[in-house]
PDB file of C-alpha atoms and ligand atoms in Angstrom:
ATOM      1  CA  UNK W  23      79.439   4.397 104.582  1.00 54.00           C
ATOM      2  CA  UNK W  24      75.902   3.123 104.476  1.00 68.00           C
ATOM      3  CA  UNK W  25      75.264  -0.223 102.891  1.00 92.00           C
ATOM      4  CA  UNK W  26      72.344   0.651 100.621  1.00 95.00           C
ATOM      5  CA  UNK W  27      71.325  -2.921  99.881  1.00 96.00           C
ATOM      6  CA  UNK W  28      71.167  -3.784 103.550  1.00 97.00           C
ATOM      7  CA  UNK W  29      69.323  -0.640 104.565  1.00 97.00           C
ATOM      8  CA  UNK W  30      66.705  -1.151 101.849  1.00 98.00           C
ATOM      9  CA  UNK W  31      66.196  -4.728 103.023  1.00 98.00           C
ATOM     10  CA  UNK W  32      65.957  -3.629 106.646  1.00 98.00           C
ATOM     11  CA  UNK W  33      63.361  -0.959 105.939  1.00 98.00           C
ATOM     12  CA  UNK W  34      61.317  -3.317 103.783  1.00 98.00           C
ATOM     13  CA  UNK W  35      61.405  -5.956 106.504  1.00 98.00           C
ATOM     14  CA  UNK W  36      60.389  -3.418 109.082  1.00 98.00           C
ATOM     15  CA  UNK W  37      57.481  -2.172 106.930  1.00 98.00           C
ATOM     16  CA  UNK W  38      56.239  -5.762 106.564  1.00 98.00           C
ATOM     17  CA  UNK W  39      56.483  -6.299 110.338  1.00 98.00           C
ATOM     18  CA  UNK W  40      54.542  -3.163 111.197  1.00 98.00           C
ATOM     19  CA  UNK W  41      51.902  -4.050 108.598  1.00 98.00           C
ATOM     20  CA  UNK W  42      51.492  -7.541 110.011  1.00 98.00           C
ATOM     21  CA  UNK W  43      51.181  -6.203 113.549  1.00 98.00           C
ATOM     22  CA  UNK W  44      48.576  -3.668 112.537  1.00 98.00           C
ATOM     23  CA  UNK W  45      46.599  -5.934 110.216  1.00 98.00           C
ATOM     24  CA  UNK W  46      47.586  -4.198 107.015  1.00 98.00           C
ATOM     25  CA  UNK W  47      48.758  -5.532 103.669  1.00 98.00           C
ATOM     26  CA  UNK W  48      52.398  -4.542 103.016  1.00 98.00           C
ATOM     27  CA  UNK W  49      51.511  -4.139  99.328  1.00 98.00           C
ATOM     28  CA  UNK W  50      49.408  -1.138 100.355  1.00 98.00           C
ATOM     29  CA  UNK W  51      52.433   0.785 101.660  1.00 98.00           C
ATOM     30  CA  UNK W  52      54.753   2.330  99.106  1.00 98.00           C
ATOM     31  CA  UNK W  53      58.369   2.921 100.045  1.00 98.00           C
ATOM     32  CA  UNK W  54      59.364   6.270  98.583  1.00 98.00           C
ATOM     33  CA  UNK W  55      63.137   6.701  98.755  1.00 98.00           C
ATOM     34  CA  UNK W  56      63.945  10.347  99.461  1.00 98.00           C
ATOM     35  CA  UNK W  57      67.043  11.041  97.392  1.00 98.00           C
ATOM     36  CA  UNK W  58      67.625  14.770  97.986  1.00 97.00           C
ATOM     37  CA  UNK W  59      71.397  15.410  98.145  1.00 95.00           C
ATOM     38  CA  UNK W  60      72.027  11.755  97.214  1.00 97.00           C
ATOM     39  CA  UNK W  61      74.396  11.183  94.316  1.00 95.00           C
ATOM     40  CA  UNK W  62      73.066   9.752  91.044  1.00 97.00           C
ATOM     41  CA  UNK W  63      75.393   6.720  91.293  1.00 97.00           C
ATOM     42  CA  UNK W  64      73.944   5.830  94.658  1.00 97.00           C
ATOM     43  CA  UNK W  65      70.400   6.301  93.404  1.00 98.00           C
ATOM     44  CA  UNK W  66      71.261   3.920  90.588  1.00 98.00           C
ATOM     45  CA  UNK W  67      72.456   1.356  93.144  1.00 97.00           C
ATOM     46  CA  UNK W  68      69.206   1.780  95.057  1.00 98.00           C
ATOM     47  CA  UNK W  69      67.249   1.185  91.840  1.00 98.00           C
ATOM     48  CA  UNK W  70      69.259  -1.988  91.253  1.00 97.00           C
ATOM     49  CA  UNK W  71      68.294  -3.136  94.735  1.00 97.00           C
ATOM     50  CA  UNK W  72      64.630  -2.700  93.990  1.00 97.00           C
ATOM     51  CA  UNK W  73      63.746   0.937  94.677  1.00 98.00           C
ATOM     52  CA  UNK W  74      61.074   1.998  92.161  1.00 98.00           C
ATOM     53  CA  UNK W  75      60.031   5.416  93.517  1.00 98.00           C
ATOM     54  CA  UNK W  76      62.229   8.359  94.467  1.00 98.00           C
ATOM     55  CA  UNK W  77      61.384  11.750  95.972  1.00 98.00           C
ATOM     56  CA  UNK W  78      63.206  15.048  95.534  1.00 98.00           C
ATOM     57  CA  UNK W  79      62.421  18.395  97.131  1.00 97.00           C
ATOM     58  CA  UNK W  80      64.245  20.713  94.720  1.00 97.00           C
ATOM     59  CA  UNK W  81      62.802  20.885  91.200  1.00 98.00           C
ATOM     60  CA  UNK W  82      66.144  21.649  89.565  1.00 97.00           C
ATOM     61  CA  UNK W  83      67.765  18.712  91.332  1.00 98.00           C
ATOM     62  CA  UNK W  84      64.953  16.441  90.203  1.00 98.00           C
ATOM     63  CA  UNK W  85      65.410  17.685  86.638  1.00 98.00           C
ATOM     64  CA  UNK W  86      69.182  17.189  86.703  1.00 98.00           C
ATOM     65  CA  UNK W  87      68.880  13.645  88.001  1.00 98.00           C
ATOM     66  CA  UNK W  88      66.002  12.843  85.673  1.00 98.00           C
ATOM     67  CA  UNK W  89      68.137  13.818  82.716  1.00 98.00           C
ATOM     68  CA  UNK W  90      70.572  11.073  83.752  1.00 98.00           C
ATOM     69  CA  UNK W  91      68.274   8.353  85.081  1.00 98.00           C
ATOM     70  CA  UNK W  92      65.073   9.048  83.157  1.00 98.00           C
ATOM     71  CA  UNK W  93      62.271   6.550  83.527  1.00 97.00           C
ATOM     72  CA  UNK W  94      64.332   3.894  85.288  1.00 97.00           C
ATOM     73  CA  UNK W  95      62.464   5.042  88.373  1.00 98.00           C
ATOM     74  CA  UNK W  96      59.325   7.038  89.169  1.00 98.00           C
ATOM     75  CA  UNK W  97      59.854  10.624  90.386  1.00 98.00           C
ATOM     76  CA  UNK W  98      57.972  12.386  93.166  1.00 98.00           C
ATOM     77  CA  UNK W  99      58.117  16.066  94.075  1.00 98.00           C
ATOM     78  CA  UNK W 100      57.987  16.375  97.863  1.00 98.00           C
ATOM     79  CA  UNK W 101      58.291  19.494  99.975  1.00 89.00           C
ATOM     80  CA  UNK W 102      57.282  23.024  99.164  1.00 91.00           C
ATOM     81  CA  UNK W 103      57.085  23.907  95.484  1.00 97.00           C
ATOM     82  CA  UNK W 104      57.396  27.418  94.069  1.00 97.00           C
ATOM     83  CA  UNK W 105      55.057  28.059  91.162  1.00 98.00           C
ATOM     84  CA  UNK W 106      57.841  29.327  88.912  1.00 98.00           C
ATOM     85  CA  UNK W 107      59.632  25.971  89.233  1.00 98.00           C
ATOM     86  CA  UNK W 108      56.732  23.791  88.146  1.00 98.00           C
ATOM     87  CA  UNK W 109      58.049  23.968  84.596  1.00 98.00           C
ATOM     88  CA  UNK W 110      61.132  21.919  85.518  1.00 98.00           C
ATOM     89  CA  UNK W 111      59.192  18.902  86.701  1.00 98.00           C
ATOM     90  CA  UNK W 112      55.778  18.910  85.057  1.00 98.00           C
ATOM     91  CA  UNK W 113      56.685  16.359  82.371  1.00 98.00           C
ATOM     92  CA  UNK W 114      58.707  14.157  84.747  1.00 98.00           C
ATOM     93  CA  UNK W 115      56.702  13.524  87.905  1.00 98.00           C
ATOM     94  CA  UNK W 116      54.533  10.618  88.891  1.00 98.00           C
ATOM     95  CA  UNK W 117      53.115  12.507  91.860  1.00 98.00           C
ATOM     96  CA  UNK W 118      53.400  15.967  93.433  1.00 98.00           C
ATOM     97  CA  UNK W 119      53.008  15.691  97.223  1.00 98.00           C
ATOM     98  CA  UNK W 120      52.862  19.375  98.036  1.00 98.00           C
ATOM     99  CA  UNK W 121      49.846  21.012  96.447  1.00 98.00           C
ATOM    100  CA  UNK W 122      48.870  23.598  99.048  1.00 97.00           C
ATOM    101  CA  UNK W 123      47.510  26.730  97.360  1.00 97.00           C
ATOM    102  CA  UNK W 124      45.384  27.978  94.506  1.00 98.00           C
ATOM    103  CA  UNK W 125      48.200  29.773  92.688  1.00 98.00           C
ATOM    104  CA  UNK W 126      50.204  26.530  92.562  1.00 98.00           C
ATOM    105  CA  UNK W 127      47.174  24.552  91.354  1.00 98.00           C
ATOM    106  CA  UNK W 128      46.673  27.109  88.598  1.00 98.00           C
ATOM    107  CA  UNK W 129      50.269  26.798  87.454  1.00 98.00           C
ATOM    108  CA  UNK W 130      50.314  22.979  87.550  1.00 98.00           C
ATOM    109  CA  UNK W 131      46.998  22.816  85.707  1.00 98.00           C
ATOM    110  CA  UNK W 132      48.067  25.234  82.979  1.00 98.00           C
ATOM    111  CA  UNK W 133      51.415  23.522  82.407  1.00 98.00           C
ATOM    112  CA  UNK W 134      49.807  20.080  82.445  1.00 98.00           C
ATOM    113  CA  UNK W 135      47.261  21.175  79.896  1.00 98.00           C
ATOM    114  CA  UNK W 136      50.051  22.469  77.648  1.00 98.00           C
ATOM    115  CA  UNK W 137      51.656  19.044  77.495  1.00 98.00           C
ATOM    116  CA  UNK W 138      48.373  17.181  77.330  1.00 98.00           C
ATOM    117  CA  UNK W 139      48.742  15.430  80.651  1.00 98.00           C
ATOM    118  CA  UNK W 140      46.891  15.054  83.909  1.00 98.00           C
ATOM    119  CA  UNK W 141      49.157  15.405  86.917  1.00 98.00           C
ATOM    120  CA  UNK W 142      48.607  13.374  90.071  1.00 98.00           C
ATOM    121  CA  UNK W 143      48.795  15.497  93.217  1.00 98.00           C
ATOM    122  CA  UNK W 144      48.413  15.151  96.958  1.00 98.00           C
ATOM    123  CA  UNK W 145      47.113  18.058  98.982  1.00 98.00           C
ATOM    124  CA  UNK W 146      49.553  18.966 101.730  1.00 98.00           C
ATOM    125  CA  UNK W 147      47.855  19.707 105.029  1.00 97.00           C
ATOM    126  CA  UNK W 148      49.405  21.276 108.091  1.00 96.00           C
ATOM    127  CA  UNK W 149      47.754  19.149 110.756  1.00 92.00           C
ATOM    128  CA  UNK W 150      50.189  20.099 113.516  1.00 84.00           C
ATOM    129  CA  UNK W 151      49.528  23.816 113.066  1.00 83.00           C
ATOM    130  CA  UNK W 152      53.248  24.543 113.331  1.00 78.00           C
ATOM    131  CA  UNK W 153      54.062  27.928 111.821  1.00 76.00           C
ATOM    132  CA  UNK W 154      57.127  26.591 110.059  1.00 71.00           C
ATOM    133  CA  UNK W 155      55.268  23.843 108.238  1.00 73.00           C
ATOM    134  CA  UNK W 156      53.777  24.280 104.811  1.00 85.00           C
ATOM    135  CA  UNK W 157      50.337  23.059 103.975  1.00 95.00           C
ATOM    136  CA  UNK W 158      46.733  24.075 104.178  1.00 96.00           C
ATOM    137  CA  UNK W 159      44.889  24.445 107.378  1.00 95.00           C
ATOM    138  CA  UNK W 160      42.669  21.350 107.837  1.00 95.00           C
ATOM    139  CA  UNK W 161      39.613  23.661 107.863  1.00 94.00           C
ATOM    140  CA  UNK W 162      40.532  24.982 104.427  1.00 96.00           C
ATOM    141  CA  UNK W 163      41.213  21.618 102.810  1.00 97.00           C
ATOM    142  CA  UNK W 164      37.660  20.695 101.795  1.00 97.00           C
ATOM    143  CA  UNK W 165      36.958  24.032 100.103  1.00 97.00           C
ATOM    144  CA  UNK W 166      40.325  23.954  98.375  1.00 98.00           C
ATOM    145  CA  UNK W 167      39.719  20.463  97.029  1.00 98.00           C
ATOM    146  CA  UNK W 168      36.239  21.407  95.814  1.00 98.00           C
ATOM    147  CA  UNK W 169      37.772  24.331  93.985  1.00 98.00           C
ATOM    148  CA  UNK W 170      40.371  22.081  92.343  1.00 98.00           C
ATOM    149  CA  UNK W 171      37.691  19.593  91.324  1.00 98.00           C
ATOM    150  CA  UNK W 172      35.734  22.357  89.650  1.00 98.00           C
ATOM    151  CA  UNK W 173      38.497  24.430  88.058  1.00 98.00           C
ATOM    152  CA  UNK W 174      41.581  22.341  87.393  1.00 98.00           C
ATOM    153  CA  UNK W 175      40.773  19.509  85.010  1.00 98.00           C
ATOM    154  CA  UNK W 176      44.407  18.594  84.437  1.00 98.00           C
ATOM    155  CA  UNK W 177      45.041  17.910  88.097  1.00 98.00           C
ATOM    156  CA  UNK W 178      44.032  14.614  89.622  1.00 98.00           C
ATOM    157  CA  UNK W 179      43.960  14.698  93.414  1.00 98.00           C
ATOM    158  CA  UNK W 180      44.804  11.292  94.850  1.00 98.00           C
ATOM    159  CA  UNK W 181      44.943  11.993  98.583  1.00 98.00           C
ATOM    160  CA  UNK W 182      46.668  13.942 101.335  1.00 98.00           C
ATOM    161  CA  UNK W 183      50.172  14.509 102.667  1.00 98.00           C
ATOM    162  CA  UNK W 184      51.482  15.845 105.949  1.00 97.00           C
ATOM    163  CA  UNK W 185      54.689  16.241 107.945  1.00 95.00           C
ATOM    164  CA  UNK W 186      54.881  15.759 111.694  1.00 93.00           C
ATOM    165  CA  UNK W 187      57.183  17.922 113.812  1.00 90.00           C
ATOM    166  CA  UNK W 188      60.544  16.383 114.730  1.00 86.00           C
ATOM    167  CA  UNK W 189      60.776  17.147 118.381  1.00 86.00           C
ATOM    168  CA  UNK W 190      57.530  15.938 119.916  1.00 91.00           C
ATOM    169  CA  UNK W 191      56.323  12.870 121.772  1.00 94.00           C
ATOM    170  CA  UNK W 192      55.064   9.788 120.000  1.00 96.00           C
ATOM    171  CA  UNK W 193      51.506  10.506 121.180  1.00 96.00           C
ATOM    172  CA  UNK W 194      51.543  13.870 119.497  1.00 95.00           C
ATOM    173  CA  UNK W 195      52.888  12.427 116.235  1.00 96.00           C
ATOM    174  CA  UNK W 196      50.243   9.727 116.300  1.00 97.00           C
ATOM    175  CA  UNK W 197      47.544  12.358 116.792  1.00 97.00           C
ATOM    176  CA  UNK W 198      48.771  14.243 113.727  1.00 96.00           C
ATOM    177  CA  UNK W 199      48.768  11.150 111.499  1.00 98.00           C
ATOM    178  CA  UNK W 200      45.375  10.102 112.800  1.00 98.00           C
ATOM    179  CA  UNK W 201      44.149  13.625 112.099  1.00 98.00           C
ATOM    180  CA  UNK W 202      45.220  13.339 108.469  1.00 98.00           C
ATOM    181  CA  UNK W 203      43.498   9.963 108.119  1.00 98.00           C
ATOM    182  CA  UNK W 204      40.287  11.338 109.630  1.00 98.00           C
ATOM    183  CA  UNK W 205      40.402  14.346 107.346  1.00 98.00           C
ATOM    184  CA  UNK W 206      40.762  12.075 104.325  1.00 98.00           C
ATOM    185  CA  UNK W 207      37.704  10.072 105.429  1.00 98.00           C
ATOM    186  CA  UNK W 208      35.766  13.280 105.860  1.00 98.00           C
ATOM    187  CA  UNK W 209      36.724  14.463 102.372  1.00 98.00           C
ATOM    188  CA  UNK W 210      35.934  11.076 100.870  1.00 98.00           C
ATOM    189  CA  UNK W 211      32.450  11.275 102.378  1.00 97.00           C
ATOM    190  CA  UNK W 212      31.869  14.532 100.521  1.00 96.00           C
ATOM    191  CA  UNK W 213      32.007  12.525  97.260  1.00 97.00           C
ATOM    192  CA  UNK W 214      33.607  15.347  95.333  1.00 97.00           C
ATOM    193  CA  UNK W 215      33.766  14.810  91.574  1.00 96.00           C
ATOM    194  CA  UNK W 216      37.085  13.440  90.266  1.00 95.00           C
ATOM    195  CA  UNK W 217      38.708  13.413  93.717  1.00 97.00           C
ATOM    196  CA  UNK W 218      40.277  10.253  95.149  1.00 96.00           C
ATOM    197  CA  UNK W 219      41.302   9.899  98.763  1.00 98.00           C
ATOM    198  CA  UNK W 220      43.271   6.697  98.312  1.00 98.00           C
ATOM    199  CA  UNK W 221      46.753   7.931  99.225  1.00 98.00           C
ATOM    200  CA  UNK W 222      48.088   9.138 102.557  1.00 98.00           C
ATOM    201  CA  UNK W 223      51.702  10.290 102.324  1.00 98.00           C
ATOM    202  CA  UNK W 224      52.960  10.439 105.883  1.00 98.00           C
ATOM    203  CA  UNK W 225      55.910   9.163 107.886  1.00 98.00           C
ATOM    204  CA  UNK W 226      59.663   9.672 107.485  1.00 98.00           C
ATOM    205  CA  UNK W 227      62.710   7.863 108.914  1.00 97.00           C
ATOM    206  CA  UNK W 228      61.873   8.787 112.490  1.00 96.00           C
ATOM    207  CA  UNK W 229      58.149   8.147 112.490  1.00 97.00           C
ATOM    208  CA  UNK W 230      57.173   5.860 109.610  1.00 98.00           C
ATOM    209  CA  UNK W 231      56.139   2.998 111.892  1.00 98.00           C
ATOM    210  CA  UNK W 232      53.577   5.172 113.639  1.00 98.00           C
ATOM    211  CA  UNK W 233      52.435   6.469 110.249  1.00 98.00           C
ATOM    212  CA  UNK W 234      51.852   2.944 108.920  1.00 98.00           C
ATOM    213  CA  UNK W 235      49.913   2.033 112.053  1.00 98.00           C
ATOM    214  CA  UNK W 236      47.729   5.075 111.381  1.00 98.00           C
ATOM    215  CA  UNK W 237      47.101   4.249 107.729  1.00 98.00           C
ATOM    216  CA  UNK W 238      49.964   5.674 105.627  1.00 98.00           C
ATOM    217  CA  UNK W 239      50.027   4.389 102.043  1.00 98.00           C
ATOM    218  CA  UNK W 240      53.293   6.164 101.172  1.00 98.00           C
ATOM    219  CA  UNK W 241      56.240   6.528 103.557  1.00 98.00           C
ATOM    220  CA  UNK W 242      58.979   8.978 102.565  1.00 98.00           C
ATOM    221  CA  UNK W 243      62.323   7.712 103.787  1.00 98.00           C
ATOM    222  CA  UNK W 244      65.719   9.318 103.307  1.00 98.00           C
ATOM    223  CA  UNK W 245      68.124   9.078 106.232  1.00 97.00           C
ATOM    224  CA  UNK W 246      67.361   5.456 107.122  1.00 97.00           C
ATOM    225  CA  UNK W 247      68.195   4.396 103.571  1.00 97.00           C
ATOM    226  CA  UNK W 248      71.077   6.652 102.614  1.00 96.00           C
ATOM    227  CA  UNK W 249      72.530   7.839 105.906  1.00 92.00           C
ATOM    228  CA  UNK W 250      72.768  11.410 107.131  1.00 89.00           C
ATOM    229  CA  UNK W 251      72.446  13.970 104.375  1.00 83.00           C
ATOM    230  CA  UNK W 252      75.449  16.085 103.455  1.00 77.00           C
ATOM    231  CA  UNK W 253      74.074  19.383 102.167  1.00 71.00           C
ATOM    232  CA  UNK W 254      77.475  20.603 101.047  1.00 60.00           C
ATOM    233  CA  UNK W 255      77.908  18.332  98.050  1.00 51.00           C
TER     234      UNK W 255
HETATM  235  C1  PLP T 304      63.719  15.065 103.571  1.00 52.23           C
HETATM  236  C2  PLP T 304      62.296  14.707 103.557  1.00 52.23           C
HETATM  237  C3  PLP T 304      61.874  13.413 103.954  1.00 52.23           C
HETATM  238  C4  PLP T 304      62.813  12.342 104.439  1.00 52.23           C
HETATM  239  O1  PLP T 304      63.258  12.572 105.724  1.00 52.23           O
HETATM  240  P1  PLP T 304      64.180  11.519 106.511  1.00 52.23           P
HETATM  241  O2  PLP T 304      64.012  11.907 107.917  1.00 52.23           O
HETATM  242  O3  PLP T 304      65.553  11.691 106.002  1.00 52.23           O
HETATM  243  O4  PLP T 304      63.656  10.155 106.231  1.00 52.23           O
HETATM  244  C5  PLP T 304      60.518  13.143 103.871  1.00 52.23           C
HETATM  245  N1  PLP T 304      59.613  14.068 103.449  1.00 52.23           N
HETATM  246  C6  PLP T 304      59.991  15.297 103.067  1.00 52.23           C
HETATM  247  C7  PLP T 304      58.948  16.265 102.610  1.00 52.23           C
HETATM  248  C8  PLP T 304      61.328  15.659 103.113  1.00 52.23           C
HETATM  249  O5  PLP T 304      61.673  16.904 102.733  1.00 52.23           O
END
């Protein structure tokens, strides 16, 4: 049984340490607790111990938990998102981390418009080039973002997101995170209307320290907070 209070404190301490070592302000790194498969009671405990942001990867699961916990915490959609499931989360999310194609942008924009909201999104980029990973090719990102700026007024792009592969050396992971940071600088320099490049969502339990060293502003942490996930519950 994981002690949630202790693991939250440990991760927070560790984030502060890495920030200090790399000359960053810990206030600039958001801890996003990844709560997929985690029970609502445990999420409530985590909220009581100071968690303010949670991430889910299944829209229906986010909706179910939102109906219980509501605005006690801010909700993030992480991981691939099917267009036909946008409707479950559109009125609940603080940030969508996985905008990676025009058809999804169209759906988010239309649904957002319907409810009179602007939805914050990160563009997911596949820096590693792994077949299995979702996300745009880095070469396609600039054009995609220009298109969003022009066509989707109810989407506000706030930055980029990526996932590193699990089974590679630290050097390789660092290269991927640095690649995302460099891409965000490149996009920022394009000065595209209504596009911010303030957020970099990168780093999970196994690699968040490297991600912070390379400029992450959001780390998405599940296992190190809640223990190994049980997908059977
Ligand atoms: C599950 C998940 C995480 C958290 O992974 P851990 O290794 O458990 O910290 C982060 N990001 C995404 C997109 C995920 O699906």
